[in-house]
PDB file of C-alpha atoms in Angstrom:
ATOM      1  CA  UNK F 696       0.000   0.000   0.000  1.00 41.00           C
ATOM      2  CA  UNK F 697       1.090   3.482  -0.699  1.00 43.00           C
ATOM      3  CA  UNK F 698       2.110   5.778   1.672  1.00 44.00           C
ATOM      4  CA  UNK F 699      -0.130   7.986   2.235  1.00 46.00           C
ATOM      5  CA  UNK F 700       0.365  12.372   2.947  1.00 45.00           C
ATOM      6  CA  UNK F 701      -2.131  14.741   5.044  1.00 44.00           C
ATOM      7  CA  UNK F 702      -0.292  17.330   3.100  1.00 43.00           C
ATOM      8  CA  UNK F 703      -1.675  18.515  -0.358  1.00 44.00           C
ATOM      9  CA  UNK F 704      -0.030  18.834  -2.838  1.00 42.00           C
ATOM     10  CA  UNK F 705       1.708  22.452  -3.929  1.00 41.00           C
ATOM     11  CA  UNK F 706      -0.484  24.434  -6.195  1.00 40.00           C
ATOM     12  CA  UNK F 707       0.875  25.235  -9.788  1.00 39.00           C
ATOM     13  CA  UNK F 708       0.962  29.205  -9.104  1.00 38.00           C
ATOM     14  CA  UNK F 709       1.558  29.435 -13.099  1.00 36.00           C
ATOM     15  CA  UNK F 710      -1.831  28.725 -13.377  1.00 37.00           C
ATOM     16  CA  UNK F 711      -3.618  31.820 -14.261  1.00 42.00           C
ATOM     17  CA  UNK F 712      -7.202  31.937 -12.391  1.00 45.00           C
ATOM     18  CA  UNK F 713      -7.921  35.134 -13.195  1.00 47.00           C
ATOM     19  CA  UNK F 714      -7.061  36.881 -10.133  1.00 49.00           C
ATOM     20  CA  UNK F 715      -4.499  39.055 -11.129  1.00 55.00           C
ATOM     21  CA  UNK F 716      -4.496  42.253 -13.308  1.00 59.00           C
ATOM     22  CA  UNK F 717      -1.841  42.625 -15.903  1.00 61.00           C
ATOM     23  CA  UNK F 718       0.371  44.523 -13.527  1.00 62.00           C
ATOM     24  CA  UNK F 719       0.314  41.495 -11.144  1.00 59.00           C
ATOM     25  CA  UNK F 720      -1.944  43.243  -8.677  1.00 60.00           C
ATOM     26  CA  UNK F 721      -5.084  41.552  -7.146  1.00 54.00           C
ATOM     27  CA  UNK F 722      -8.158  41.943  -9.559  1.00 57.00           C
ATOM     28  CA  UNK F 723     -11.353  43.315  -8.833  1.00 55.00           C
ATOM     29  CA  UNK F 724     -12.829  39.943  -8.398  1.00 54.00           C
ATOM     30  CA  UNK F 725     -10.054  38.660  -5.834  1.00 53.00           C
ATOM     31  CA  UNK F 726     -10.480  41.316  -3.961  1.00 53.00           C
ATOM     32  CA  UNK F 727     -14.127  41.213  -3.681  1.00 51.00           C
ATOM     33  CA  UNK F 728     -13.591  37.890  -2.703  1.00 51.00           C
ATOM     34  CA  UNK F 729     -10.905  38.305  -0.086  1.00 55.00           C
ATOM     35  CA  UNK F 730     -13.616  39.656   2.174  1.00 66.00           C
ATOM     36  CA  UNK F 731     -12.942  37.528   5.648  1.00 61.00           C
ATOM     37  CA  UNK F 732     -17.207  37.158   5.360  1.00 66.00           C
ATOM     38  CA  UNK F 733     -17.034  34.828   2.495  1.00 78.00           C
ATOM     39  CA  UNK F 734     -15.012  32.575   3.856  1.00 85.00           C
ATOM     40  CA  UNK F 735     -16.745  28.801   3.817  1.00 90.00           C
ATOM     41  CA  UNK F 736     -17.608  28.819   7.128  1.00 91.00           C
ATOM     42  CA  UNK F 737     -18.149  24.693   6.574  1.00 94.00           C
ATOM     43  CA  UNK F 738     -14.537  24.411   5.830  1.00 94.00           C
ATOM     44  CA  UNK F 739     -12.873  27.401   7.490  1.00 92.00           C
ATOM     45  CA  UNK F 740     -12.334  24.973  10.782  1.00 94.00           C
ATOM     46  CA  UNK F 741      -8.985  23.452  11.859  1.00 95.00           C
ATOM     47  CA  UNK F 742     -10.703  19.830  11.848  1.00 97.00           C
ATOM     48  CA  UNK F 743     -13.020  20.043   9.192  1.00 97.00           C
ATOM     49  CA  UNK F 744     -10.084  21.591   7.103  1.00 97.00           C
ATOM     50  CA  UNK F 745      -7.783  18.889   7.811  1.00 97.00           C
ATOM     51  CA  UNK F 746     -10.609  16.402   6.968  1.00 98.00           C
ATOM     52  CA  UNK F 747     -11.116  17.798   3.496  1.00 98.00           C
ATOM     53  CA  UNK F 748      -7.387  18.298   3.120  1.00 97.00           C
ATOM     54  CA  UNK F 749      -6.413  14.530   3.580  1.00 98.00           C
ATOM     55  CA  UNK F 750      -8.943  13.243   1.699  1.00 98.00           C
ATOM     56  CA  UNK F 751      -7.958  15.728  -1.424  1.00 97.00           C
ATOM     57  CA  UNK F 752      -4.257  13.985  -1.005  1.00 97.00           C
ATOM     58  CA  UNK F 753      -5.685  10.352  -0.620  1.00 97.00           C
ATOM     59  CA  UNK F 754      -8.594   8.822  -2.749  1.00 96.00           C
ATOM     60  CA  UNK F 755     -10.124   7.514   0.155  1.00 97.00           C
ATOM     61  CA  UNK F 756      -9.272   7.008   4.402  1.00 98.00           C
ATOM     62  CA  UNK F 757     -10.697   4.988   7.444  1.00 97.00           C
ATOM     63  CA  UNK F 758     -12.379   6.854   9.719  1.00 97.00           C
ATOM     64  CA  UNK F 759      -9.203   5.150  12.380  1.00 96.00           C
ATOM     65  CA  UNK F 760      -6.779   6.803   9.770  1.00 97.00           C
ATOM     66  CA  UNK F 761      -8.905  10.207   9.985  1.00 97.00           C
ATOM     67  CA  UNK F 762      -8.400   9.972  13.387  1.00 97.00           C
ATOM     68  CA  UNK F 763      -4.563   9.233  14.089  1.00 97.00           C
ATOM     69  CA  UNK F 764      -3.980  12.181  11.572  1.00 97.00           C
ATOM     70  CA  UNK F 765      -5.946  14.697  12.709  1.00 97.00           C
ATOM     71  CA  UNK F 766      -4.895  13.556  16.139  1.00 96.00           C
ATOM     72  CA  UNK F 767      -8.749  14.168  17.121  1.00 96.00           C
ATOM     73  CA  UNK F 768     -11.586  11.909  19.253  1.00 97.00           C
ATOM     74  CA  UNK F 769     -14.083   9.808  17.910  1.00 97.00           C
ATOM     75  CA  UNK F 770     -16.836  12.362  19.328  1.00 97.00           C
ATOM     76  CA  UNK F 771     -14.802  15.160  17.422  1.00 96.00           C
ATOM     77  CA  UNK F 772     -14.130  13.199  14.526  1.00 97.00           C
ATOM     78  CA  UNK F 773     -17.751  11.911  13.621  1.00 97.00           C
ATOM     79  CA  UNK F 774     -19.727  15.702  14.148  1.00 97.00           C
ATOM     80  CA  UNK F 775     -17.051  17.223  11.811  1.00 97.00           C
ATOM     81  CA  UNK F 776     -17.557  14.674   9.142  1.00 97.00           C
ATOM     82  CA  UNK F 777     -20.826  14.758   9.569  1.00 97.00           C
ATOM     83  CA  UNK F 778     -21.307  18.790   8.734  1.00 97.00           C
ATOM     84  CA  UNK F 779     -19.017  18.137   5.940  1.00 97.00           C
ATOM     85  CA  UNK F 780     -21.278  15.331   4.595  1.00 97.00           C
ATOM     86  CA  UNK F 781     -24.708  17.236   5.559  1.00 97.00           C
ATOM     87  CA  UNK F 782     -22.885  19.780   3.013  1.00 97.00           C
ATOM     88  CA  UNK F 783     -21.863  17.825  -0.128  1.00 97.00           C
ATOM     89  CA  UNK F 784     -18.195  17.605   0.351  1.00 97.00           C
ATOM     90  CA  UNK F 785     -17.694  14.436   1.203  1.00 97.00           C
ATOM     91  CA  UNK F 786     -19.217  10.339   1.389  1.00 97.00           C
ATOM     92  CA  UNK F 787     -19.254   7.988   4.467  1.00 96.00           C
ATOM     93  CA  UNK F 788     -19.688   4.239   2.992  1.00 96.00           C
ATOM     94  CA  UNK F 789     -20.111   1.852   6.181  1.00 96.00           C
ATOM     95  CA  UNK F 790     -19.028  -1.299   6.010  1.00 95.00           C
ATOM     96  CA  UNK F 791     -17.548  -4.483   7.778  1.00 95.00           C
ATOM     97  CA  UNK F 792     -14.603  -6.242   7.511  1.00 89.00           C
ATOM     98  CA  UNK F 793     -14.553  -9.528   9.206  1.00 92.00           C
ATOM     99  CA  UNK F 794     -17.213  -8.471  11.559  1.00 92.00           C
ATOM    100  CA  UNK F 795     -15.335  -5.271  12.459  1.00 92.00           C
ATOM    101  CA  UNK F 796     -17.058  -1.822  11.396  1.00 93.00           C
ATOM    102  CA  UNK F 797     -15.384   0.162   8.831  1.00 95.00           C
ATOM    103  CA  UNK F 798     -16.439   3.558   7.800  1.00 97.00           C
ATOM    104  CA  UNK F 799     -14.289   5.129   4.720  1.00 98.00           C
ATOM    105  CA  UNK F 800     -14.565   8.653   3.789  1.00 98.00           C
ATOM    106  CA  UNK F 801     -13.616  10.081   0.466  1.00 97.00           C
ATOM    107  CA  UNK F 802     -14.121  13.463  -0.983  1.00 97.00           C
ATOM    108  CA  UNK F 803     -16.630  14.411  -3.930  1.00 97.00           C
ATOM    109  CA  UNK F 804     -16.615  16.489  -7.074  1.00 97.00           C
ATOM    110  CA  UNK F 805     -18.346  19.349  -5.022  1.00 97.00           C
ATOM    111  CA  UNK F 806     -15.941  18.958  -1.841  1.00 97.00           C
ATOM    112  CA  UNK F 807     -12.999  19.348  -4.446  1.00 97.00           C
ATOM    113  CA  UNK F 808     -14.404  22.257  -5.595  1.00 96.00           C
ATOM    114  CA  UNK F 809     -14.682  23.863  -2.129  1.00 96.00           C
ATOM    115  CA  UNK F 810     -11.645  23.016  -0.865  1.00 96.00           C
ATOM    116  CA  UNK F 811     -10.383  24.757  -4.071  1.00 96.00           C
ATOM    117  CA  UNK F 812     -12.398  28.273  -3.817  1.00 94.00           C
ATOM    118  CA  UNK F 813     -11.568  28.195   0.044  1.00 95.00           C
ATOM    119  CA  UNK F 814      -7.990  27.790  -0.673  1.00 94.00           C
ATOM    120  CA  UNK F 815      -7.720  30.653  -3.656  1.00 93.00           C
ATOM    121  CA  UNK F 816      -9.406  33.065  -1.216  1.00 92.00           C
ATOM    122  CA  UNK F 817      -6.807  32.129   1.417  1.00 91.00           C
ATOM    123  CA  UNK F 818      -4.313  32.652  -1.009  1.00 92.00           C
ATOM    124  CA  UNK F 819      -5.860  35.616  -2.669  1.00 90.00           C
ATOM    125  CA  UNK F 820      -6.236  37.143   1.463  1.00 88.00           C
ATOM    126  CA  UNK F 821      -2.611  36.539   2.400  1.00 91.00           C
ATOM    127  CA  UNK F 822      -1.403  38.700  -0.852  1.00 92.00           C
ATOM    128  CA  UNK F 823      -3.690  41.471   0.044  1.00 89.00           C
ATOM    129  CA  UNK F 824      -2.267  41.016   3.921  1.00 91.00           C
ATOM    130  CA  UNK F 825       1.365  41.264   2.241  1.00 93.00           C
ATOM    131  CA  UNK F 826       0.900  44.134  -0.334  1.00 92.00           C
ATOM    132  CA  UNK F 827      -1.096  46.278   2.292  1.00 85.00           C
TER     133      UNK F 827
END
């Protein structure tokens, strides 16, 4: 089995997304959306993030695995993943193995997507932070 990395990977920052003006300066939109308000307030939490995080690195993980990463309870654990699957971002499939309960998480289409937006608005807020 592979090993596997709570750590995303780093972002191409060649990638154009459209929030920059010519002069390299945030654009209109960024900045709109820089506001601290608009922050996904599903994601924007230290567990929930770290949820979404690992599971954009891995295809899928145990909720045991969830755990020892996140370094979290099994209380803590299960309400966070919950919200996160109450919003679209990511699946729960129970099952057993040999009689023992397994629950696997892995991300979906839309939780990809959110984890993306939430991190170009981080990223778009820290180079406001720095050019201010």
């Amino acid at each position: 089995m592979a090993e596997r990395s709570a750590v995303p990977k780093k972002r191409d920052e060649a990638v154009d997304d459209g929030t920059r003006e010519k002069n390299g300066s945030p654009s209109r939109r960024a900045k709109r959306r820089t506001n601290p308000v608009d922050l996904d307030r599903v994601i924007h939490e230290r567990v929930r993030l770290g949820i979404v995080s690992a599971l954009a690195v891995n295809d899928t993980l145990t909720f045991n695995e969830l755990k020892a990463l996140l370094d979290t309870s099994d209380g803590n654990l299960s309400v966070h993943a919950r919200k996160l699957e109450e919003a679209g971002y990511l699946v729960c499939k129970k099952s057993f193995q040999e009689r023992v309960p397994r629950t696997e998480y892995h991300l979906t289409a839309e939780g990809k997507k959110a984890l993306e937006r939430y991190l170009d608005h981080m990223d778009a807020l820290i180079r406001r932070v720095r050019e201010s």
